[in-house]
Amino acid sequence: GAGVSQSPSNKVTEKGKDVELRCDPISGHTALYWYRQRLGQGLEFLIYFQGNSAPDKSGLPSDRFSAERTGESVSTLTIQRTQQEDSAVYLCASSLQQGRKNTEAFFGQGTRLTVV
Amino acid sequence: QQQVKQSPQSLIVQKGGISIINCAYENTAFDYFPWYQQFPGKGPALLIAIRPDVSEKKEGRFTISFNKSAKQFSLHIMDSQPGDSATYFCAASRRAGGTSYGKLTFGQGTILTVHP
């Protein structure tokens, strides 16, 4: 596609429910990142994919958070048993790998998650 | 060692003035320093970036100044316009090497308001 696409744009869920957030990266981009942006805060790194493997999961805040990626395509971030502190904008970015370097990261518009 | 500290949190400038946002980093392994611009409801978009082998990079009205010894870098917006009103994030990453090259560590953001 032309850019990084995320769905849904907005999600309101009840505390304790599970949610799935989807990211479609730019075609051909092998690297994919998930970030979380709390209101008025900077972006916190969650997880990094190179292809369908995740060499860096260090930012996932708890075992309620998980992510997977199909090949060099779609990624899904799953939050189980959502809590109110999970309310944030979840941003996905992708970039192209050239050798052992990654080029500029392009961000999607984000999914605004509200846990009530 | 992964932090990037950004200041000020908010900035108000008159049209035509100069906007200056500062960032400091700790990890000397960082070798890529981008600035992102984010409008409400949108994902961050790359504005300008610099590598540590140069002390300044200019693109139109936007200039990055980089001080490697002080581990600081700043964004200067000349002739600021109301359309520049947005949130600006500095970031840092390792473009190559390590387990998650390309992973961005963000500052906390600066809300810039340019009055007409």
Short mmCIF file of C-alpha atoms in Angstrom, two decimals:
data_model
loop_
_atom_site.label_atom_id
_atom_site.label_comp_id
_atom_site.label_asym_id
_atom_site.label_seq_id
_atom_site.Cartn_x
_atom_site.Cartn_y
_atom_site.Cartn_z
CA GLY A 1 0.00 0.00 0.00
CA ALA A 2 0.87 3.65 -0.11
CA GLY A 3 1.51 3.92 3.60
CA VAL A 4 1.29 2.11 6.91
CA SER A 5 -2.33 1.27 7.63
CA GLN A 6 -3.71 0.54 11.08
CA SER A 7 -7.14 -0.69 12.11
CA PRO A 8 -9.33 0.07 13.83
CA SER A 9 -8.75 3.81 14.13
CA ASN A 10 -10.57 3.86 17.44
CA LYS A 11 -11.46 1.08 19.84
CA VAL A 12 -13.47 1.34 23.04
CA THR A 13 -13.48 -1.79 25.15
CA GLU A 14 -14.58 -2.85 28.57
CA LYS A 15 -12.03 -3.59 31.24
CA GLY A 16 -11.11 -7.26 31.18
CA LYS A 17 -11.85 -7.81 27.50
CA ASP A 18 -9.23 -8.81 24.92
CA VAL A 19 -8.44 -6.57 21.95
CA GLU A 20 -6.58 -7.07 18.68
CA LEU A 21 -4.94 -4.20 16.84
CA ARG A 22 -3.84 -4.63 13.25
CA CYS A 23 -0.99 -3.11 11.26
CA ASP A 24 -0.42 -3.36 7.51
CA PRO A 25 3.11 -2.15 6.78
CA ILE A 26 4.36 -0.62 3.57
CA SER A 27 4.84 -3.37 0.99
CA GLY A 28 8.39 -4.67 1.02
CA HIS A 29 9.27 -3.27 4.44
CA THR A 30 10.87 -6.05 6.43
CA ALA A 31 11.12 -4.20 9.74
CA LEU A 32 8.02 -3.45 11.79
CA TYR A 33 7.73 -1.70 15.15
CA TRP A 34 4.94 -1.17 17.64
CA TYR A 35 4.94 1.86 19.94
CA ARG A 36 2.54 3.12 22.59
CA GLN A 37 1.77 6.80 23.10
CA ARG A 38 0.01 7.76 26.30
CA LEU A 39 -1.77 11.12 26.44
CA GLY A 40 0.78 13.93 26.47
CA GLN A 41 3.71 11.53 26.47
CA GLY A 42 6.40 10.45 24.06
CA LEU A 43 6.34 7.16 22.22
CA GLU A 44 7.28 4.02 24.14
CA PHE A 45 8.80 1.14 22.20
CA LEU A 46 6.92 -2.14 22.54
CA ILE A 47 8.27 -4.70 20.06
CA TYR A 48 10.35 -4.99 16.90
CA PHE A 49 9.91 -7.51 14.07
CA GLN A 50 12.41 -8.38 11.40
CA GLY A 51 10.41 -10.47 8.99
CA ASN A 52 8.19 -12.67 11.14
CA SER A 53 10.64 -13.01 14.02
CA ALA A 54 10.76 -10.64 16.98
CA PRO A 55 14.36 -10.15 18.15
CA ASP A 56 13.36 -7.41 20.58
CA LYS A 57 10.27 -7.70 22.76
CA SER A 58 11.79 -5.71 25.59
CA GLY A 59 9.13 -3.01 25.61
CA LEU A 60 6.08 -5.23 26.13
CA PRO A 61 4.79 -4.06 29.54
CA SER A 62 3.38 -7.39 30.75
CA ASP A 63 2.49 -10.90 29.65
CA ARG A 64 -0.96 -9.60 28.74
CA PHE A 65 0.65 -8.07 25.66
CA SER A 66 1.67 -10.18 22.68
CA ALA A 67 2.26 -9.62 18.98
CA GLU A 68 2.74 -11.69 15.89
CA ARG A 69 3.56 -11.07 12.28
CA THR A 70 2.77 -13.07 9.18
CA GLY A 71 5.84 -13.20 6.96
CA GLU A 72 6.81 -9.65 6.01
CA SER A 73 3.20 -8.53 6.08
CA VAL A 74 0.44 -7.91 8.60
CA SER A 75 1.13 -7.69 12.31
CA THR A 76 -1.36 -8.04 15.14
CA LEU A 77 -0.88 -6.66 18.65
CA THR A 78 -3.08 -8.43 21.19
CA ILE A 79 -3.85 -7.13 24.66
CA GLN A 80 -5.54 -9.63 26.94
CA ARG A 81 -7.66 -8.73 29.97
CA THR A 82 -7.39 -5.02 29.22
CA GLN A 83 -6.87 -2.57 32.07
CA GLN A 84 -7.60 1.16 32.19
CA GLU A 85 -3.87 1.93 32.12
CA ASP A 86 -3.73 0.29 28.68
CA SER A 87 -5.65 3.27 27.27
CA ALA A 88 -3.34 4.93 24.77
CA VAL A 89 -2.67 5.37 21.07
CA TYR A 90 -0.88 2.34 19.65
CA LEU A 91 1.33 3.22 16.70
CA CYS A 92 2.89 0.93 14.15
CA ALA A 93 5.86 1.81 11.96
CA SER A 94 7.71 0.00 9.21
CA SER A 95 11.04 0.44 7.51
CA LEU A 96 13.14 -1.13 4.80
CA GLN A 97 16.20 -3.17 5.66
CA GLN A 98 19.26 -2.51 3.52
CA GLY A 99 22.08 -4.81 4.53
CA ARG A 100 22.29 -4.54 8.30
CA LYS A 101 20.76 -1.10 8.42
CA ASN A 102 17.15 -0.03 8.60
CA THR A 103 16.05 3.04 6.71
CA GLU A 104 13.56 5.74 7.73
CA ALA A 105 10.59 4.50 9.75
CA PHE A 106 7.13 5.41 8.44
CA PHE A 107 4.30 5.53 10.96
CA GLY A 108 0.64 4.67 10.66
CA GLN A 109 -2.06 6.95 12.05
CA GLY A 110 -2.43 4.80 15.16
CA THR A 111 -5.25 3.04 16.98
CA ARG A 112 -6.72 4.97 19.89
CA LEU A 113 -7.64 2.42 22.56
CA THR A 114 -9.94 3.43 25.38
CA VAL A 115 -10.60 0.96 28.20
CA VAL A 116 -13.71 1.80 30.21
CA GLN B 1 21.30 4.83 29.18
CA GLN B 2 18.41 4.64 26.74
CA GLN B 3 16.80 7.97 27.64
CA VAL B 4 16.38 10.96 25.41
CA LYS B 5 15.42 14.12 27.28
CA GLN B 6 13.56 16.88 25.43
CA SER B 7 12.78 20.45 26.37
CA PRO B 8 10.72 22.57 26.56
CA GLN B 9 7.43 20.71 27.00
CA SER B 10 5.58 23.53 25.26
CA LEU B 11 6.60 26.55 23.24
CA ILE B 12 4.70 29.57 21.99
CA VAL B 13 6.20 31.63 19.20
CA GLN B 14 4.97 34.51 17.11
CA LYS B 15 4.70 34.11 13.36
CA GLY B 16 8.08 34.81 11.78
CA GLY B 17 9.99 33.97 14.94
CA ILE B 18 12.51 31.21 15.60
CA SER B 19 11.43 28.05 17.42
CA ILE B 20 14.16 26.11 19.22
CA ILE B 21 13.71 22.67 20.77
CA ASN B 22 16.51 20.87 22.56
CA CYS B 23 17.31 17.22 23.21
CA ALA B 24 20.00 15.38 25.14
CA TYR B 25 20.90 11.71 24.98
CA GLU B 26 22.99 9.34 27.05
CA ASN B 27 23.74 6.29 24.89
CA THR B 28 26.89 6.95 22.84
CA ALA B 29 25.97 4.01 20.58
CA PHE B 30 23.20 6.08 18.98
CA ASP B 31 24.14 7.04 15.44
CA TYR B 32 20.95 8.46 13.97
CA PHE B 33 18.98 11.43 15.32
CA PRO B 34 15.65 12.19 13.62
CA TRP B 35 13.01 14.76 14.43
CA TYR B 36 9.36 13.86 13.95
CA GLN B 37 6.38 16.18 13.53
CA GLN B 38 2.96 15.04 14.69
CA PHE B 39 -0.38 16.70 14.04
CA PRO B 40 -3.45 15.79 16.14
CA GLY B 41 -4.93 12.45 15.13
CA LYS B 42 -2.00 11.60 12.89
CA GLY B 43 1.06 9.44 13.25
CA PRO B 44 4.49 11.07 13.56
CA ALA B 45 6.15 11.99 10.26
CA LEU B 46 9.89 12.34 9.73
CA LEU B 47 10.88 15.99 9.44
CA ILE B 48 14.66 15.97 9.29
CA ALA B 49 17.45 13.72 10.55
CA ILE B 50 21.19 13.92 11.20
CA ARG B 51 24.09 11.55 11.72
CA PRO B 52 26.80 12.33 14.28
CA ASP B 53 29.53 12.89 11.68
CA VAL B 54 28.13 16.35 10.89
CA SER B 55 27.39 19.27 13.20
CA GLU B 56 24.52 20.81 11.28
CA LYS B 57 21.93 19.90 8.68
CA LYS B 58 19.53 22.31 7.05
CA GLU B 59 16.41 21.58 5.02
CA GLY B 60 14.41 24.65 4.12
CA ARG B 61 13.37 26.42 7.31
CA PHE B 62 14.38 23.48 9.51
CA THR B 63 17.90 23.04 10.89
CA ILE B 64 19.35 20.41 13.22
CA SER B 65 22.41 21.41 15.25
CA PHE B 66 24.38 18.51 16.73
CA ASN B 67 26.99 18.61 19.49
CA LYS B 68 28.54 15.16 19.83
CA SER B 69 30.78 15.97 22.79
CA ALA B 70 27.86 17.36 24.79
CA LYS B 71 25.52 14.62 23.55
CA GLN B 72 22.94 17.24 22.60
CA PHE B 73 21.04 18.15 19.48
CA SER B 74 18.45 20.76 18.69
CA LEU B 75 15.84 21.68 16.11
CA HIS B 76 15.58 25.25 14.87
CA ILE B 77 12.54 26.36 12.90
CA MET B 78 13.20 29.65 11.18
CA ASP B 79 10.39 32.01 10.14
CA SER B 80 7.89 29.92 12.12
CA GLN B 81 4.41 29.73 10.60
CA PRO B 82 1.00 28.89 12.13
CA GLY B 83 1.03 25.72 10.02
CA ASP B 84 4.09 24.58 11.97
CA SER B 85 1.92 24.28 15.09
CA ALA B 86 2.26 20.61 16.05
CA THR B 87 3.99 18.32 18.49
CA TYR B 88 7.66 17.73 17.77
CA PHE B 89 9.58 14.68 18.96
CA CYS B 90 13.29 14.12 18.88
CA ALA B 91 14.50 10.55 18.71
CA ALA B 92 17.66 8.50 18.57
CA SER B 93 18.57 5.06 17.34
CA ARG B 94 21.32 2.76 16.21
CA ARG B 95 20.93 2.36 12.47
CA ALA B 96 23.09 -0.76 12.38
CA GLY B 97 24.33 -3.43 14.71
CA GLY B 98 22.80 -4.73 17.91
CA THR B 99 19.64 -6.78 18.02
CA SER B 100 17.11 -4.11 17.13
CA TYR B 101 18.71 -1.58 14.85
CA GLY B 102 16.28 1.07 13.79
CA LYS B 103 14.43 0.99 17.11
CA LEU B 104 13.73 4.61 18.04
CA THR B 105 14.01 6.05 21.53
CA PHE B 106 11.84 9.17 21.69
CA GLY B 107 11.92 12.33 23.72
CA GLN B 108 8.80 13.40 25.58
CA GLY B 109 7.65 15.83 22.90
CA THR B 110 7.24 19.60 22.57
CA ILE B 111 3.92 21.20 21.76
CA LEU B 112 4.65 24.15 19.47
CA THR B 113 2.08 26.87 18.98
CA VAL B 114 2.79 29.59 16.43
CA HIS B 115 0.52 32.61 16.78
CA PRO B 116 -0.41 34.54 13.64
#
